Amino acid sequence: MTVRRSAGLLLFRRTADGPQVLLGHMGGPFFARKDAGAWTVPKGEYEPDEPAWDAARREFREELGLEPPDGEAIALGEVRQTNGKLVTAWAVEADLDPAAVVPGTFTMEWPPRSGRLREFPELDRVAWFGLERARAVIVTAQAAFLDRLAEHSA
């Protein structure tokens, strides 16, 4: 069995109230009414022959429609999500206006077995969160990235 891998960039900024991270709410009908566990690091899958760092930058472009920021990349390592996918992430300090995001899209049959294909945004919205609030909404396994960023920033 081949392990699915994703890579992504976790943007963070320093504020008077502490660090904030930029997360995306997963698009499509399965997550439309969910908040907890429906927010993610902007990321995407990549093939074994593509370097994870290159994939993280490419996926940032595809998911947010913006160029990934330059800056020091802080390796946050990897986590295994409950679906078995391995996710690798880097943190980059940068500011970004969520209103500037032009999300990529995906197509799926919806409603199921209807024969109708519908297009949905990869991320239907992005927002800045303080670390405590981010822990409450991020995909459970990805909370480790927040802990690792906090350790690095301490």
Coordinates of N, CA and C in Angstrom, one line a residue:
M1 N 0.8 -1.2 0.0 CA 0.0 0.0 0.0 C 0.9 1.3 0.0
T2 N 0.6 2.2 -0.9 CA 1.3 3.4 -1.0 C 0.8 4.4 0.0
V3 N 1.7 5.1 0.7 CA 1.3 6.1 1.7 C 1.1 7.4 0.9
R4 N 0.0 8.0 1.1 CA -0.3 9.3 0.5 C 0.4 10.4 1.4
R5 N 1.0 11.3 0.7 CA 1.8 12.4 1.3 C 1.3 13.8 0.9
S6 N 1.2 14.7 1.8 CA 0.9 16.1 1.5 C 2.0 17.0 2.2
A7 N 2.1 18.1 1.6 CA 3.0 19.1 2.1 C 2.4 20.5 2.1
G8 N 2.7 21.3 3.1 CA 2.1 22.6 3.1 C 2.9 23.7 3.9
L9 N 2.4 24.9 3.8 CA 3.0 26.0 4.5 C 2.1 26.6 5.5
L10 N 2.5 26.8 6.7 CA 1.8 27.4 7.8 C 2.3 28.8 8.0
L11 N 1.6 29.8 7.5 CA 2.0 31.2 7.7 C 1.7 31.6 9.1
F12 N 2.6 32.4 9.7 CA 2.3 32.9 11.0 C 2.8 34.4 11.1
R13 N 2.2 35.1 12.0 CA 2.5 36.5 12.2 C 2.5 36.7 13.7
R14 N 3.3 37.7 14.1 CA 3.3 38.1 15.5 C 2.4 39.3 15.8
T15 N 1.6 39.2 16.8 CA 0.7 40.3 17.1 C 0.9 40.6 18.6
A16 N 0.3 41.7 19.1 CA 0.4 42.1 20.5 C -0.2 41.0 21.4
D17 N -1.2 40.3 20.8 CA -1.8 39.2 21.6 C -1.2 37.9 21.4
G18 N 0.0 37.8 20.8 CA 0.7 36.6 20.6 C 0.6 36.1 19.1
P19 N 1.3 35.0 18.8 CA 1.3 34.6 17.4 C -0.1 34.2 16.9
Q20 N -0.2 34.4 15.6 CA -1.4 33.9 14.9 C -1.0 33.1 13.7
V21 N -1.8 32.1 13.3 CA -1.5 31.3 12.1 C -2.7 31.4 11.1
L22 N -2.3 31.2 9.9 CA -3.3 31.3 8.8 C -3.8 29.9 8.4
L23 N -5.0 29.6 8.6 CA -5.6 28.3 8.3 C -6.7 28.4 7.2
G24 N -6.9 27.4 6.5 CA -8.0 27.3 5.5 C -9.1 26.4 5.9
H25 N -10.3 26.7 5.7 CA -11.5 25.9 5.9 C -11.7 25.0 4.7
M26 N -11.7 23.7 4.9 CA -11.8 22.8 3.7 C -13.1 23.0 3.0
G27 N -13.0 23.1 1.7 CA -14.2 23.3 0.9 C -15.0 22.1 0.6
G28 N -16.1 22.2 0.0 CA -16.9 21.1 -0.4 C -18.0 20.8 0.6
P29 N -18.9 19.9 0.2 CA -20.1 19.7 1.0 C -19.9 19.0 2.3
F30 N -18.8 18.2 2.4 CA -18.6 17.4 3.6 C -18.2 18.3 4.8
F31 N -17.6 19.4 4.6 CA -17.2 20.3 5.7 C -18.0 21.6 5.8
A32 N -19.0 21.8 5.0 CA -19.7 23.0 4.9 C -20.3 23.5 6.2
R33 N -20.7 22.5 7.1 CA -21.3 22.9 8.3 C -20.5 22.6 9.5
K34 N -19.2 22.3 9.3 CA -18.3 21.9 10.4 C -17.3 23.0 10.6
D35 N -16.9 23.1 11.8 CA -15.9 24.1 12.2 C -14.7 23.3 12.8
A36 N -14.9 22.7 14.0 CA -13.9 21.9 14.6 C -13.4 20.8 13.7
G37 N -12.1 20.7 13.5 CA -11.5 19.7 12.6 C -11.7 19.9 11.1
A38 N -12.2 21.1 10.7 CA -12.4 21.4 9.3 C -11.4 22.4 8.8
W39 N -10.5 22.9 9.6 CA -9.5 23.9 9.2 C -8.2 23.2 9.1
T40 N -7.4 23.6 8.2 CA -6.1 22.9 7.8 C -5.0 23.9 7.4
V41 N -3.8 23.4 7.5 CA -2.7 24.1 6.9 C -2.9 24.0 5.4
P42 N -2.8 25.1 4.6 CA -2.9 25.0 3.2 C -1.8 24.0 2.7
K43 N -2.3 22.9 2.1 CA -1.4 21.8 1.7 C -2.0 21.0 0.6
G44 N -1.3 20.1 0.1 CA -1.8 19.2 -0.9 C -0.9 18.0 -1.2
E45 N -1.4 17.0 -1.9 CA -0.6 15.8 -2.1 C 0.4 16.0 -3.2
Y46 N 1.4 15.1 -3.1 CA 2.5 15.2 -4.1 C 3.1 13.8 -4.3
E47 N 3.7 13.6 -5.4 CA 4.3 12.3 -5.8 C 5.7 12.1 -5.2
P48 N 6.1 10.9 -5.0 CA 7.4 10.6 -4.4 C 8.6 11.3 -5.0
D49 N 8.5 11.5 -6.3 CA 9.7 12.2 -7.0 C 9.7 13.7 -6.9
E50 N 8.7 14.3 -6.2 CA 8.7 15.7 -6.0 C 9.2 16.1 -4.6
P51 N 10.2 17.0 -4.5 CA 10.6 17.3 -3.1 C 9.4 17.9 -2.3
A52 N 9.3 17.6 -1.1 CA 8.2 18.1 -0.3 C 8.1 19.6 -0.2
W53 N 9.3 20.2 -0.1 CA 9.3 21.7 0.0 C 8.7 22.3 -1.3
D54 N 9.1 21.8 -2.5 CA 8.6 22.3 -3.7 C 7.1 22.1 -3.8
A55 N 6.6 20.9 -3.3 CA 5.2 20.6 -3.3 C 4.4 21.6 -2.4
A56 N 5.0 21.9 -1.2 CA 4.4 22.8 -0.3 C 4.2 24.2 -0.9
R57 N 5.2 24.7 -1.6 CA 5.1 26.0 -2.3 C 4.1 25.9 -3.5
R58 N 4.1 24.8 -4.2 CA 3.2 24.7 -5.3 C 1.7 24.6 -4.8
E59 N 1.5 23.8 -3.8 CA 0.2 23.7 -3.2 C -0.3 25.0 -2.6
F60 N 0.5 25.8 -2.0 CA 0.1 27.1 -1.5 C -0.4 28.0 -2.7
R61 N 0.3 27.9 -3.8 CA -0.2 28.7 -5.0 C -1.5 28.1 -5.5
E62 N -1.7 26.8 -5.6 CA -2.9 26.2 -6.0 C -4.1 26.4 -5.1
E63 N -3.8 26.3 -3.8 CA -4.9 26.4 -2.9 C -5.4 27.8 -2.6
L64 N -4.4 28.8 -2.6 CA -4.7 30.1 -2.2 C -4.7 31.1 -3.4
G65 N -4.1 30.7 -4.5 CA -4.1 31.6 -5.7 C -3.1 32.7 -5.5
L66 N -2.2 32.6 -4.6 CA -1.2 33.6 -4.4 C 0.2 33.0 -4.3
E67 N 1.2 33.8 -4.6 CA 2.6 33.3 -4.5 C 3.0 33.0 -3.1
P68 N 3.7 31.9 -2.8 CA 4.1 31.7 -1.4 C 5.1 32.7 -1.0
P69 N 5.0 33.2 0.3 CA 6.0 34.2 0.7 C 7.4 33.7 0.8
D70 N 8.3 34.6 0.6 CA 9.7 34.3 0.9 C 9.9 34.5 2.4
G71 N 11.0 34.0 2.9 CA 11.3 34.1 4.3 C 11.9 32.8 4.8
E72 N 12.3 32.8 6.1 CA 12.9 31.7 6.7 C 11.9 30.6 6.8
A73 N 12.2 29.4 6.3 CA 11.3 28.3 6.5 C 11.6 27.5 7.7
I74 N 10.7 27.3 8.6 CA 10.9 26.6 9.9 C 10.3 25.2 9.7
A75 N 11.1 24.2 9.7 CA 10.6 22.8 9.5 C 9.8 22.4 10.7
L76 N 8.6 22.0 10.5 CA 7.7 21.6 11.5 C 7.5 20.1 11.6
G77 N 8.3 19.4 10.7 CA 8.2 17.9 10.7 C 7.0 17.4 10.0
E78 N 6.6 16.2 10.4 CA 5.5 15.6 9.8 C 4.6 15.0 10.8
V79 N 3.3 14.8 10.4 CA 2.3 14.1 11.3 C 1.6 13.1 10.4
R80 N 1.0 12.1 11.1 CA 0.1 11.1 10.4 C -1.3 11.4 10.8
Q81 N -2.1 11.7 9.8 CA -3.5 12.0 10.1 C -4.3 10.7 10.2
T82 N -5.5 10.7 10.8 CA -6.3 9.5 11.0 C -6.6 8.8 9.7
N83 N -6.6 9.4 8.6 CA -6.8 8.8 7.3 C -5.5 8.1 6.8
G84 N -4.4 8.2 7.5 CA -3.2 7.6 7.2 C -2.2 8.5 6.4
K85 N -2.7 9.6 5.9 CA -1.9 10.5 5.1 C -0.8 11.1 6.0
L86 N 0.4 11.2 5.4 CA 1.5 11.8 6.1 C 1.6 13.3 5.6
V87 N 1.6 14.2 6.5 CA 1.6 15.6 6.2 C 2.9 16.3 6.7
T88 N 3.6 16.9 5.8 CA 4.9 17.6 6.2 C 4.6 19.1 6.1
A89 N 5.0 19.9 7.0 CA 4.8 21.4 7.0 C 6.0 22.2 7.4
W90 N 6.0 23.4 6.9 CA 7.0 24.4 7.2 C 6.2 25.6 7.6
A91 N 6.7 26.4 8.6 CA 6.1 27.6 9.0 C 7.0 28.8 8.4
V92 N 6.3 29.8 7.9 CA 7.0 31.0 7.3 C 6.3 32.2 7.9
E93 N 7.1 33.1 8.4 CA 6.5 34.3 9.0 C 6.2 35.3 7.9
A94 N 4.9 35.6 7.8 CA 4.5 36.5 6.7 C 3.0 37.0 7.0
D95 N 2.6 38.1 6.5 CA 1.3 38.6 6.6 C 0.6 38.4 5.3
L96 N -0.7 38.1 5.3 CA -1.5 37.9 4.1 C -2.9 38.3 4.4
D97 N -3.5 39.0 3.5 CA -4.9 39.5 3.6 C -5.8 38.3 3.1
P98 N -6.6 37.7 4.0 CA -7.5 36.6 3.5 C -8.4 37.0 2.4
A99 N -8.7 38.3 2.3 CA -9.6 38.7 1.2 C -8.9 38.6 -0.2
A100 N -7.6 38.5 -0.2 CA -6.8 38.4 -1.5 C -6.8 37.0 -2.0
V101 N -7.2 36.0 -1.2 CA -7.2 34.6 -1.6 C -8.1 34.3 -2.8
V102 N -7.6 33.6 -3.8 CA -8.5 33.1 -4.9 C -8.3 31.6 -5.0
P103 N -9.1 30.9 -4.2 CA -8.9 29.5 -4.1 C -9.0 28.7 -5.4
G104 N -8.2 27.6 -5.4 CA -8.3 26.6 -6.5 C -9.6 25.8 -6.2
T105 N -10.0 25.0 -7.2 CA -11.2 24.3 -7.1 C -11.0 22.8 -7.4
F106 N -12.0 22.0 -7.1 CA -12.0 20.6 -7.4 C -13.4 20.2 -7.9
T107 N -13.5 19.2 -8.6 CA -14.8 18.7 -9.1 C -15.2 17.4 -8.5
M108 N -16.4 17.2 -8.1 CA -16.9 15.9 -7.6 C -18.4 15.8 -7.9
E109 N -18.8 14.5 -7.9 CA -20.2 14.2 -8.1 C -21.0 14.7 -6.9
W110 N -22.0 15.5 -7.1 CA -22.8 16.0 -5.9 C -24.1 16.4 -6.4
P111 N -25.2 15.9 -5.7 CA -25.2 14.9 -4.6 C -24.7 13.5 -5.1
P112 N -24.3 12.7 -4.1 CA -23.8 11.4 -4.5 C -24.8 10.6 -5.4
R113 N -24.2 9.9 -6.4 CA -25.0 9.1 -7.3 C -26.0 9.8 -8.1
S114 N -25.8 11.2 -8.2 CA -26.7 12.0 -9.0 C -26.3 12.1 -10.5
G115 N -25.0 11.8 -10.7 CA -24.5 11.9 -12.1 C -24.2 13.4 -12.4
R116 N -24.4 14.3 -11.4 CA -24.1 15.7 -11.7 C -22.7 16.0 -11.1
L117 N -21.9 16.7 -11.9 CA -20.5 17.1 -11.4 C -20.7 18.6 -10.9
R118 N -20.1 18.9 -9.8 CA -20.1 20.2 -9.3 C -18.7 20.6 -8.9
E119 N -18.4 21.9 -9.0 CA -17.1 22.4 -8.7 C -17.2 23.1 -7.3
F120 N -16.2 22.8 -6.5 CA -16.1 23.4 -5.1 C -14.7 24.0 -4.9
P121 N -14.6 25.0 -4.1 CA -13.3 25.6 -3.8 C -12.5 24.6 -2.9
E122 N -11.2 24.5 -3.1 CA -10.3 23.7 -2.2 C -10.5 24.1 -0.8
L123 N -10.4 25.4 -0.6 CA -10.6 26.1 0.7 C -11.7 27.1 0.5
D124 N -12.8 27.0 1.3 CA -13.8 28.0 1.0 C -13.6 29.3 1.8
R125 N -12.7 29.3 2.7 CA -12.3 30.6 3.4 C -11.0 30.4 4.1
V126 N -10.3 31.5 4.4 CA -9.1 31.4 5.2 C -9.2 32.5 6.2
A127 N -8.5 32.2 7.4 CA -8.6 33.2 8.4 C -7.4 33.1 9.3
W128 N -7.1 34.1 10.1 CA -6.0 34.1 11.1 C -6.6 33.7 12.4
F129 N -5.9 32.9 13.1 CA -6.3 32.4 14.4 C -5.1 32.5 15.4
G130 N -5.5 32.9 16.7 CA -4.5 32.7 17.7 C -4.3 31.2 17.9
L131 N -3.2 30.8 18.6 CA -2.8 29.4 18.7 C -3.9 28.6 19.5
E132 N -4.5 29.2 20.5 CA -5.5 28.5 21.3 C -6.7 28.2 20.4
R133 N -7.2 29.2 19.7 CA -8.4 29.0 18.9 C -8.1 28.0 17.7
A134 N -6.9 28.2 17.2 CA -6.4 27.3 16.1 C -6.5 25.8 16.5
R135 N -6.0 25.5 17.7 CA -6.0 24.2 18.2 C -7.5 23.6 18.3
A136 N -8.4 24.5 18.5 CA -9.8 24.0 18.6 C -10.5 23.7 17.2
V137 N -9.9 24.2 16.1 CA -10.5 24.0 14.8 C -9.7 23.2 13.8
I138 N -8.4 23.1 14.1 CA -7.5 22.5 13.1 C -7.8 21.0 13.1
V139 N -7.5 20.3 12.0 CA -7.5 18.9 11.9 C -6.6 18.4 13.1
T140 N -7.1 17.4 13.8 CA -6.5 17.0 15.1 C -5.0 16.7 15.0
A141 N -4.6 15.9 14.1 CA -3.2 15.6 14.0 C -2.3 16.8 13.7
Q142 N -2.9 17.8 13.0 CA -2.1 19.0 12.6 C -1.8 19.9 13.8
A143 N -2.5 19.7 14.9 CA -2.3 20.5 16.1 C -0.8 20.4 16.5
A144 N -0.2 19.3 16.2 CA 1.3 19.1 16.5 C 2.1 20.2 15.9
F145 N 1.7 20.7 14.7 CA 2.4 21.8 14.0 C 2.3 23.0 14.8
L146 N 1.2 23.3 15.4 CA 1.0 24.5 16.3 C 1.9 24.4 17.5
D147 N 2.0 23.2 18.1 CA 2.9 23.1 19.3 C 4.3 23.3 18.9
R148 N 4.7 22.7 17.8 CA 6.1 22.9 17.3 C 6.5 24.3 17.0
L149 N 5.5 25.0 16.4 CA 5.7 26.4 16.1 C 5.9 27.2 17.4
A150 N 5.0 26.9 18.4 CA 5.1 27.6 19.7 C 6.4 27.4 20.4
E151 N 6.9 26.1 20.3 CA 8.2 25.8 20.9 C 9.3 26.6 20.2
H152 N 9.2 26.7 18.9 CA 10.2 27.5 18.1 C 10.2 28.9 18.4
S153 N 9.0 29.5 18.7 CA 8.8 30.9 18.9 C 9.1 31.3 20.3
A154 N 9.2 30.3 21.2 CA 9.3 30.7 22.6 C 10.7 31.3 22.9

